[in-house]
Amino acid sequence: ADGPYGSDEAPTPLETFADVRRALARTLRRLEKGSIGRADGQVLINGYGTLANLIRDSTSDDVIERLERVEAKQSAGAEARPH
């Protein structure tokens, strides 16, 4: 039996936000065509939404950490300068 990806489709790697967005779009198209069931589609859409949020949150955390490092370097440099 065909799974949610169909018999000729390989699963998309879900490593980036763009990967998840493509998988979500593909799932929505398959739902519109009726090639996957509503229950399977809902499970996939919910899972993709969760993955997208996790990727977005981890990206935000990385940006915050980098900004904090830059801020710390700037503060250390300002303290090292004579007044």
mmCIF file of C-alpha atoms in Angstrom:
data_model
loop_
_atom_site.group_PDB
_atom_site.id
_atom_site.type_symbol
_atom_site.label_atom_id
_atom_site.label_comp_id
_atom_site.label_asym_id
_atom_site.label_seq_id
_atom_site.Cartn_x
_atom_site.Cartn_y
_atom_site.Cartn_z
ATOM 1 C CA ALA A 1 0.000 0.000 0.000
ATOM 2 C CA ASP A 2 1.130 3.525 -0.685
ATOM 3 C CA GLY A 3 2.211 5.558 2.305
ATOM 4 C CA PRO A 4 1.826 9.312 2.669
ATOM 5 C CA TYR A 5 4.678 9.832 0.182
ATOM 6 C CA GLY A 6 3.189 7.646 -2.532
ATOM 7 C CA SER A 7 4.868 4.745 -4.256
ATOM 8 C CA ASP A 8 7.288 6.855 -6.326
ATOM 9 C CA GLU A 9 8.251 9.564 -3.843
ATOM 10 C CA ALA A 10 11.135 9.414 -1.412
ATOM 11 C CA PRO A 11 10.794 11.314 1.867
ATOM 12 C CA THR A 12 12.290 14.794 1.835
ATOM 13 C CA PRO A 13 15.097 15.360 4.334
ATOM 14 C CA LEU A 14 13.648 17.609 7.030
ATOM 15 C CA GLU A 15 16.788 19.411 8.170
ATOM 16 C CA THR A 16 15.979 23.015 7.327
ATOM 17 C CA PHE A 17 12.963 25.280 7.449
ATOM 18 C CA ALA A 18 12.878 25.232 3.638
ATOM 19 C CA ASP A 19 12.813 21.401 3.661
ATOM 20 C CA VAL A 20 9.828 21.416 6.008
ATOM 21 C CA ARG A 21 8.054 24.091 3.958
ATOM 22 C CA ARG A 22 8.461 21.992 0.780
ATOM 23 C CA ALA A 23 7.198 18.855 2.517
ATOM 24 C CA LEU A 24 4.209 20.758 3.865
ATOM 25 C CA ALA A 25 3.382 22.148 0.412
ATOM 26 C CA ARG A 26 3.673 18.672 -1.123
ATOM 27 C CA THR A 27 1.344 17.256 1.524
ATOM 28 C CA LEU A 28 -1.223 19.991 0.918
ATOM 29 C CA ARG A 29 -1.140 19.304 -2.843
ATOM 30 C CA ARG A 30 -1.603 15.575 -2.232
ATOM 31 C CA LEU A 31 -4.553 16.291 0.080
ATOM 32 C CA GLU A 32 -6.136 18.507 -2.586
ATOM 33 C CA LYS A 33 -5.719 15.748 -5.197
ATOM 34 C CA GLY A 34 -7.072 13.142 -2.804
ATOM 35 C CA SER A 35 -3.962 10.984 -3.092
ATOM 36 C CA ILE A 36 -3.591 10.760 0.702
ATOM 37 C CA GLY A 37 -6.286 10.456 3.323
ATOM 38 C CA ARG A 38 -7.369 13.318 5.491
ATOM 39 C CA ALA A 39 -6.142 11.661 8.700
ATOM 40 C CA ASP A 40 -2.658 11.004 7.244
ATOM 41 C CA GLY A 41 -2.539 14.547 5.902
ATOM 42 C CA GLN A 42 -3.491 16.063 9.248
ATOM 43 C CA VAL A 43 -0.849 14.030 11.073
ATOM 44 C CA LEU A 44 1.839 15.098 8.579
ATOM 45 C CA ILE A 45 0.772 18.756 8.632
ATOM 46 C CA ASN A 46 0.823 18.835 12.440
ATOM 47 C CA GLY A 47 4.234 17.156 12.480
ATOM 48 C CA TYR A 48 5.639 19.564 9.889
ATOM 49 C CA GLY A 49 4.278 22.501 11.872
ATOM 50 C CA THR A 50 5.994 21.238 15.003
ATOM 51 C CA LEU A 51 9.283 20.707 13.144
ATOM 52 C CA ALA A 52 9.072 24.190 11.610
ATOM 53 C CA ASN A 53 8.606 25.712 15.070
ATOM 54 C CA LEU A 54 11.533 23.724 16.497
ATOM 55 C CA ILE A 55 13.809 24.766 13.629
ATOM 56 C CA ARG A 56 12.735 28.406 13.925
ATOM 57 C CA ASP A 57 13.263 28.388 17.697
ATOM 58 C CA SER A 58 16.712 26.785 17.423
ATOM 59 C CA THR A 59 17.679 29.319 14.761
ATOM 60 C CA SER A 60 16.548 32.140 17.044
ATOM 61 C CA ASP A 61 18.538 30.651 19.922
ATOM 62 C CA ASP A 62 21.663 30.516 17.715
ATOM 63 C CA VAL A 63 21.238 34.163 16.722
ATOM 64 C CA ILE A 64 20.768 35.238 20.338
ATOM 65 C CA GLU A 65 23.899 33.328 21.394
ATOM 66 C CA ARG A 66 25.954 34.951 18.616
ATOM 67 C CA LEU A 67 24.684 38.416 19.539
ATOM 68 C CA GLU A 68 25.513 37.804 23.192
ATOM 69 C CA ARG A 69 29.083 36.769 22.242
ATOM 70 C CA VAL A 70 29.525 39.908 20.122
ATOM 71 C CA GLU A 71 28.133 42.043 22.932
ATOM 72 C CA ALA A 72 30.496 40.406 25.444
ATOM 73 C CA LYS A 73 33.502 41.031 23.163
ATOM 74 C CA GLN A 74 32.506 44.655 22.726
ATOM 75 C CA SER A 75 32.084 45.090 26.485
ATOM 76 C CA ALA A 76 35.462 43.468 27.149
ATOM 77 C CA GLY A 77 37.088 45.710 24.544
ATOM 78 C CA ALA A 78 35.522 48.836 26.050
ATOM 79 C CA GLU A 79 36.731 47.891 29.540
ATOM 80 C CA ALA A 80 40.269 47.296 28.262
ATOM 81 C CA ARG A 81 40.537 50.785 26.750
ATOM 82 C CA PRO A 82 41.955 53.516 29.002
ATOM 83 C CA HIS A 83 39.474 56.169 30.052
#
